[in-house]
Amino acid sequence: MKKIKKYLKKIMLISFLLILGVIGSIIIADYLVVSKTESSLFENVTMIPTRKVGVVLGTRKILPNGYINNYFTYRIDATVSLYRSGKIKYIIVSGDNSTKEYNEPEDMKNALIAKGIPEDRIFMDFAGFRTLDSVVRAREIFGQSSFTVISQKFHNQRAIYLAHLEGMEVIGFNAKDVSIKYGIKTQIREKLARVKVFVDYLTGKEPKFLGEKIIIP
């Protein structure tokens, strides 16, 4: 009986230390990502520097419940605002196209065209499966190491931090965010994703696919 109690105490101690480690990792990762990217984020279109290319990070257009995804809508609106203000000249829509039925880049391109963006100003990146892929492929495939990333603030923070780790000069334009109630699950996932930034960096994680280079004029 004493051995069992001693064993259980040991398990509890190890579990407690593991939980502390996870919580500590989340806090540290979040602090670094936020503190190191604040000066690279913009919300006012008149204040953001001009860049040749804007990279829109992908998300689904329609949610599983059939409603329009506000993250998608607000990213499109932000991109249109930048383009019309002359702050970007070309747009890379980078997202997931892992199946024939699911095509984030195509949805984003169509939404931008519907808003008046010329088709020849839009380039599609069909292998932006993760933020890491979108950022690195912008350089490796499209030849852009300095650009504006477009998404919600929490997403831009992580994308910019990733880009800085890669030695790239990237700034972010923050699209309108959704309410806390609407986006609570996304915010929780984001905290874990920030820890994974460091895991991927330390393990030398690379994009799932690269491929032939695409020239932007």
mmCIF file of C-alpha atoms in Angstrom:
data_model
loop_
_atom_site.group_PDB
_atom_site.id
_atom_site.type_symbol
_atom_site.label_atom_id
_atom_site.label_comp_id
_atom_site.label_asym_id
_atom_site.label_seq_id
_atom_site.Cartn_x
_atom_site.Cartn_y
_atom_site.Cartn_z
ATOM 1 C CA MET A 1 0.000 0.000 0.000
ATOM 2 C CA LYS A 2 2.826 2.396 0.886
ATOM 3 C CA LYS A 3 4.534 1.626 -2.415
ATOM 4 C CA ILE A 4 1.325 2.415 -4.304
ATOM 5 C CA LYS A 5 0.918 5.740 -2.484
ATOM 6 C CA LYS A 6 4.535 6.609 -3.153
ATOM 7 C CA TYR A 7 4.085 5.742 -6.831
ATOM 8 C CA LEU A 8 0.917 7.840 -7.108
ATOM 9 C CA LYS A 9 2.641 10.825 -5.489
ATOM 10 C CA LYS A 10 5.467 10.517 -7.994
ATOM 11 C CA ILE A 11 3.006 10.420 -10.898
ATOM 12 C CA MET A 12 1.167 13.457 -9.523
ATOM 13 C CA LEU A 13 4.429 15.386 -9.147
ATOM 14 C CA ILE A 14 5.526 14.568 -12.691
ATOM 15 C CA SER A 15 2.088 15.528 -14.038
ATOM 16 C CA PHE A 16 2.186 18.801 -12.119
ATOM 17 C CA LEU A 17 5.635 19.646 -13.469
ATOM 18 C CA LEU A 18 4.526 18.818 -17.018
ATOM 19 C CA ILE A 19 1.493 21.087 -16.666
ATOM 20 C CA LEU A 20 3.690 23.881 -15.340
ATOM 21 C CA GLY A 21 6.035 23.370 -18.283
ATOM 22 C CA VAL A 22 3.204 23.606 -20.801
ATOM 23 C CA ILE A 23 1.749 26.722 -19.164
ATOM 24 C CA GLY A 24 5.189 28.312 -18.964
ATOM 25 C CA SER A 25 5.866 27.554 -22.622
ATOM 26 C CA ILE A 26 2.567 29.144 -23.655
ATOM 27 C CA ILE A 27 3.244 32.298 -21.615
ATOM 28 C CA ILE A 28 6.812 32.714 -22.892
ATOM 29 C CA ALA A 29 5.917 32.018 -26.531
ATOM 30 C CA ASP A 30 3.008 34.445 -26.390
ATOM 31 C CA TYR A 31 5.164 37.173 -24.830
ATOM 32 C CA LEU A 32 7.908 36.826 -27.424
ATOM 33 C CA VAL A 33 5.543 36.799 -30.396
ATOM 34 C CA VAL A 34 3.629 39.850 -29.169
ATOM 35 C CA SER A 35 6.586 41.938 -27.995
ATOM 36 C CA LYS A 36 8.756 41.320 -31.051
ATOM 37 C CA THR A 37 6.106 42.151 -33.660
ATOM 38 C CA GLU A 38 4.229 45.142 -32.294
ATOM 39 C CA SER A 39 6.200 47.713 -34.298
ATOM 40 C CA SER A 40 5.532 45.791 -37.522
ATOM 41 C CA LEU A 41 1.728 45.841 -37.246
ATOM 42 C CA PHE A 42 -0.592 48.441 -38.740
ATOM 43 C CA GLU A 43 -4.339 49.050 -38.631
ATOM 44 C CA ASN A 44 -4.531 52.425 -40.369
ATOM 45 C CA VAL A 45 -4.145 52.164 -44.127
ATOM 46 C CA THR A 46 -2.661 55.651 -44.359
ATOM 47 C CA MET A 47 0.147 54.769 -41.938
ATOM 48 C CA ILE A 48 1.350 51.466 -43.338
ATOM 49 C CA PRO A 49 4.400 51.563 -45.654
ATOM 50 C CA THR A 50 3.951 50.599 -49.292
ATOM 51 C CA ARG A 51 5.007 47.127 -50.360
ATOM 52 C CA LYS A 52 4.948 45.538 -53.778
ATOM 53 C CA VAL A 53 3.072 42.443 -52.611
ATOM 54 C CA GLY A 54 0.431 41.628 -50.032
ATOM 55 C CA VAL A 55 0.063 38.031 -48.865
ATOM 56 C CA VAL A 56 -3.436 37.123 -47.682
ATOM 57 C CA LEU A 57 -3.431 34.188 -45.283
ATOM 58 C CA GLY A 58 -6.110 31.652 -46.054
ATOM 59 C CA THR A 59 -9.154 30.507 -44.140
ATOM 60 C CA ARG A 60 -12.361 28.795 -45.155
ATOM 61 C CA LYS A 61 -15.079 30.946 -46.736
ATOM 62 C CA ILE A 62 -18.020 28.957 -45.398
ATOM 63 C CA LEU A 63 -18.124 27.499 -41.902
ATOM 64 C CA PRO A 64 -19.301 23.918 -41.271
ATOM 65 C CA ASN A 65 -22.626 25.336 -40.016
ATOM 66 C CA GLY A 66 -23.217 26.995 -43.389
ATOM 67 C CA TYR A 67 -22.580 30.584 -42.294
ATOM 68 C CA ILE A 68 -20.092 32.933 -43.923
ATOM 69 C CA ASN A 69 -16.761 33.014 -42.077
ATOM 70 C CA ASN A 70 -16.181 36.556 -40.842
ATOM 71 C CA TYR A 71 -12.438 35.966 -40.684
ATOM 72 C CA PHE A 72 -12.547 35.411 -44.445
ATOM 73 C CA THR A 73 -14.771 38.424 -45.148
ATOM 74 C CA TYR A 74 -12.673 40.819 -43.081
ATOM 75 C CA ARG A 75 -9.396 39.663 -44.667
ATOM 76 C CA ILE A 76 -10.815 40.284 -48.122
ATOM 77 C CA ASP A 77 -12.026 43.751 -47.081
ATOM 78 C CA ALA A 78 -8.606 44.612 -45.633
ATOM 79 C CA THR A 79 -6.856 43.482 -48.806
ATOM 80 C CA VAL A 80 -9.140 45.545 -51.006
ATOM 81 C CA SER A 81 -8.518 48.584 -48.798
ATOM 82 C CA LEU A 82 -4.743 48.207 -49.146
ATOM 83 C CA TYR A 83 -4.906 47.739 -52.903
ATOM 84 C CA ARG A 84 -7.238 50.675 -53.534
ATOM 85 C CA SER A 85 -5.002 52.895 -51.391
ATOM 86 C CA GLY A 86 -1.956 51.954 -53.462
ATOM 87 C CA LYS A 87 -0.229 50.277 -50.523
ATOM 88 C CA ILE A 88 0.188 47.002 -52.423
ATOM 89 C CA LYS A 89 0.391 46.344 -56.172
ATOM 90 C CA TYR A 90 0.055 42.572 -56.289
ATOM 91 C CA ILE A 91 -1.675 40.024 -54.098
ATOM 92 C CA ILE A 92 -0.783 36.450 -53.223
ATOM 93 C CA VAL A 93 -3.735 34.493 -51.885
ATOM 94 C CA SER A 94 -2.183 31.665 -49.905
ATOM 95 C CA GLY A 95 -4.239 28.829 -48.489
ATOM 96 C CA ASP A 96 -5.216 25.209 -48.389
ATOM 97 C CA ASN A 97 -6.196 23.344 -51.546
ATOM 98 C CA SER A 98 -5.638 19.822 -50.248
ATOM 99 C CA THR A 99 -8.750 18.470 -51.985
ATOM 100 C CA LYS A 100 -10.637 19.298 -55.172
ATOM 101 C CA GLU A 101 -13.670 20.377 -53.146
ATOM 102 C CA TYR A 102 -11.760 22.655 -50.753
ATOM 103 C CA ASN A 103 -9.941 25.594 -52.312
ATOM 104 C CA GLU A 104 -9.151 28.593 -50.131
ATOM 105 C CA PRO A 105 -7.005 30.435 -52.733
ATOM 106 C CA GLU A 106 -9.714 30.147 -55.389
ATOM 107 C CA ASP A 107 -12.359 31.438 -52.981
ATOM 108 C CA MET A 108 -10.171 34.388 -52.000
ATOM 109 C CA LYS A 109 -9.329 35.200 -55.610
ATOM 110 C CA ASN A 110 -12.989 35.155 -56.633
ATOM 111 C CA ALA A 111 -13.947 37.346 -53.684
ATOM 112 C CA LEU A 112 -11.253 39.886 -54.578
ATOM 113 C CA ILE A 113 -12.275 39.967 -58.244
ATOM 114 C CA ALA A 114 -15.889 40.521 -57.165
ATOM 115 C CA LYS A 115 -14.637 43.572 -55.242
ATOM 116 C CA GLY A 116 -12.963 44.989 -58.344
ATOM 117 C CA ILE A 117 -9.389 43.742 -58.037
ATOM 118 C CA PRO A 118 -7.953 42.945 -61.511
ATOM 119 C CA GLU A 119 -7.366 39.226 -62.003
ATOM 120 C CA ASP A 120 -3.855 39.779 -63.346
ATOM 121 C CA ARG A 121 -2.865 41.314 -60.002
ATOM 122 C CA ILE A 122 -3.700 38.146 -58.068
ATOM 123 C CA PHE A 123 -1.434 35.120 -57.705
ATOM 124 C CA MET A 124 -2.590 31.902 -56.097
ATOM 125 C CA ASP A 125 -0.536 29.810 -53.699
ATOM 126 C CA PHE A 126 -2.327 26.477 -53.422
ATOM 127 C CA ALA A 127 0.105 24.988 -50.879
ATOM 128 C CA GLY A 128 -0.311 27.444 -48.005
ATOM 129 C CA PHE A 129 -1.401 24.662 -45.687
ATOM 130 C CA ARG A 130 0.048 26.362 -42.628
ATOM 131 C CA THR A 131 1.214 29.873 -41.819
ATOM 132 C CA LEU A 132 4.795 28.614 -42.014
ATOM 133 C CA ASP A 133 4.174 27.348 -45.547
ATOM 134 C CA SER A 134 2.589 30.638 -46.664
ATOM 135 C CA VAL A 135 5.436 32.759 -45.295
ATOM 136 C CA VAL A 136 8.332 30.657 -46.572
ATOM 137 C CA ARG A 137 6.725 29.959 -49.951
ATOM 138 C CA ALA A 138 6.254 33.711 -50.507
ATOM 139 C CA ARG A 139 10.047 33.890 -50.627
ATOM 140 C CA GLU A 140 10.987 30.541 -52.122
ATOM 141 C CA ILE A 141 8.288 30.339 -54.803
ATOM 142 C CA PHE A 142 7.260 33.946 -55.432
ATOM 143 C CA GLY A 143 10.611 35.618 -54.737
ATOM 144 C CA GLN A 144 9.308 37.993 -52.065
ATOM 145 C CA SER A 145 11.294 38.484 -48.857
ATOM 146 C CA SER A 146 9.678 41.838 -48.032
ATOM 147 C CA PHE A 147 5.886 42.043 -48.144
ATOM 148 C CA THR A 148 2.715 42.851 -46.229
ATOM 149 C CA VAL A 149 0.902 39.964 -44.606
ATOM 150 C CA ILE A 150 -2.869 40.360 -44.264
ATOM 151 C CA SER A 151 -4.952 38.647 -41.604
ATOM 152 C CA GLN A 152 -6.309 39.320 -38.140
ATOM 153 C CA LYS A 153 -3.842 40.763 -35.628
ATOM 154 C CA PHE A 154 -3.247 37.533 -33.688
ATOM 155 C CA HIS A 155 -2.471 35.710 -36.937
ATOM 156 C CA ASN A 156 -0.286 38.486 -38.298
ATOM 157 C CA GLN A 157 1.772 38.465 -35.104
ATOM 158 C CA ARG A 158 2.666 34.823 -35.566
ATOM 159 C CA ALA A 159 3.273 35.168 -39.315
ATOM 160 C CA ILE A 160 5.593 38.140 -38.824
ATOM 161 C CA TYR A 161 7.501 36.382 -36.060
ATOM 162 C CA LEU A 162 7.971 33.377 -38.320
ATOM 163 C CA ALA A 163 9.160 35.656 -41.111
ATOM 164 C CA HIS A 164 11.653 37.390 -38.829
ATOM 165 C CA LEU A 165 13.054 34.020 -37.774
ATOM 166 C CA GLU A 166 13.586 33.377 -41.487
ATOM 167 C CA GLY A 167 15.381 36.703 -41.926
ATOM 168 C CA MET A 168 12.549 38.312 -43.895
ATOM 169 C CA GLU A 169 11.326 41.913 -43.680
ATOM 170 C CA VAL A 170 7.583 41.514 -43.273
ATOM 171 C CA ILE A 171 4.942 43.886 -41.937
ATOM 172 C CA GLY A 172 1.291 43.184 -41.213
ATOM 173 C CA PHE A 173 -2.016 44.889 -41.908
ATOM 174 C CA ASN A 174 -4.593 43.866 -39.327
ATOM 175 C CA ALA A 175 -7.988 42.943 -40.685
ATOM 176 C CA LYS A 176 -11.000 43.518 -38.466
ATOM 177 C CA ASP A 177 -11.259 40.839 -35.796
ATOM 178 C CA VAL A 178 -14.362 38.940 -34.727
ATOM 179 C CA SER A 179 -16.024 39.033 -31.328
ATOM 180 C CA ILE A 180 -14.547 37.063 -28.437
ATOM 181 C CA LYS A 181 -17.614 34.819 -28.374
ATOM 182 C CA TYR A 182 -17.296 34.064 -32.065
ATOM 183 C CA GLY A 183 -13.538 33.478 -32.033
ATOM 184 C CA ILE A 184 -12.784 31.953 -28.618
ATOM 185 C CA LYS A 185 -11.800 28.545 -30.046
ATOM 186 C CA THR A 186 -9.498 30.177 -32.571
ATOM 187 C CA GLN A 187 -7.838 32.241 -29.855
ATOM 188 C CA ILE A 188 -7.180 29.137 -27.759
ATOM 189 C CA ARG A 189 -5.672 27.303 -30.737
ATOM 190 C CA GLU A 190 -3.526 30.349 -31.441
ATOM 191 C CA LYS A 191 -1.820 30.122 -28.039
ATOM 192 C CA LEU A 192 -0.754 26.571 -28.814
ATOM 193 C CA ALA A 193 0.253 27.497 -32.363
ATOM 194 C CA ARG A 194 2.678 30.064 -30.950
ATOM 195 C CA VAL A 195 4.453 27.368 -28.986
ATOM 196 C CA LYS A 196 4.664 25.294 -32.151
ATOM 197 C CA VAL A 197 6.455 28.180 -33.889
ATOM 198 C CA PHE A 198 9.477 27.489 -31.701
ATOM 199 C CA VAL A 199 9.174 23.726 -31.982
ATOM 200 C CA ASP A 200 9.132 24.003 -35.783
ATOM 201 C CA TYR A 201 12.075 26.401 -35.783
ATOM 202 C CA LEU A 202 14.198 24.231 -33.521
ATOM 203 C CA THR A 203 13.410 21.096 -35.537
ATOM 204 C CA GLY A 204 14.006 22.789 -38.904
ATOM 205 C CA LYS A 205 10.422 22.353 -40.112
ATOM 206 C CA GLU A 206 9.963 23.237 -43.791
ATOM 207 C CA PRO A 207 6.915 23.768 -46.038
ATOM 208 C CA LYS A 208 5.135 20.606 -47.124
ATOM 209 C CA PHE A 209 5.661 21.498 -50.783
ATOM 210 C CA LEU A 210 7.841 23.920 -52.701
ATOM 211 C CA GLY A 211 7.884 23.616 -56.503
ATOM 212 C CA GLU A 212 8.565 25.804 -59.513
ATOM 213 C CA LYS A 213 9.119 29.512 -59.029
ATOM 214 C CA ILE A 214 6.423 31.996 -60.052
ATOM 215 C CA ILE A 215 7.529 35.408 -61.266
ATOM 216 C CA ILE A 216 5.671 38.493 -60.048
ATOM 217 C CA PRO A 217 6.382 41.416 -62.420
#
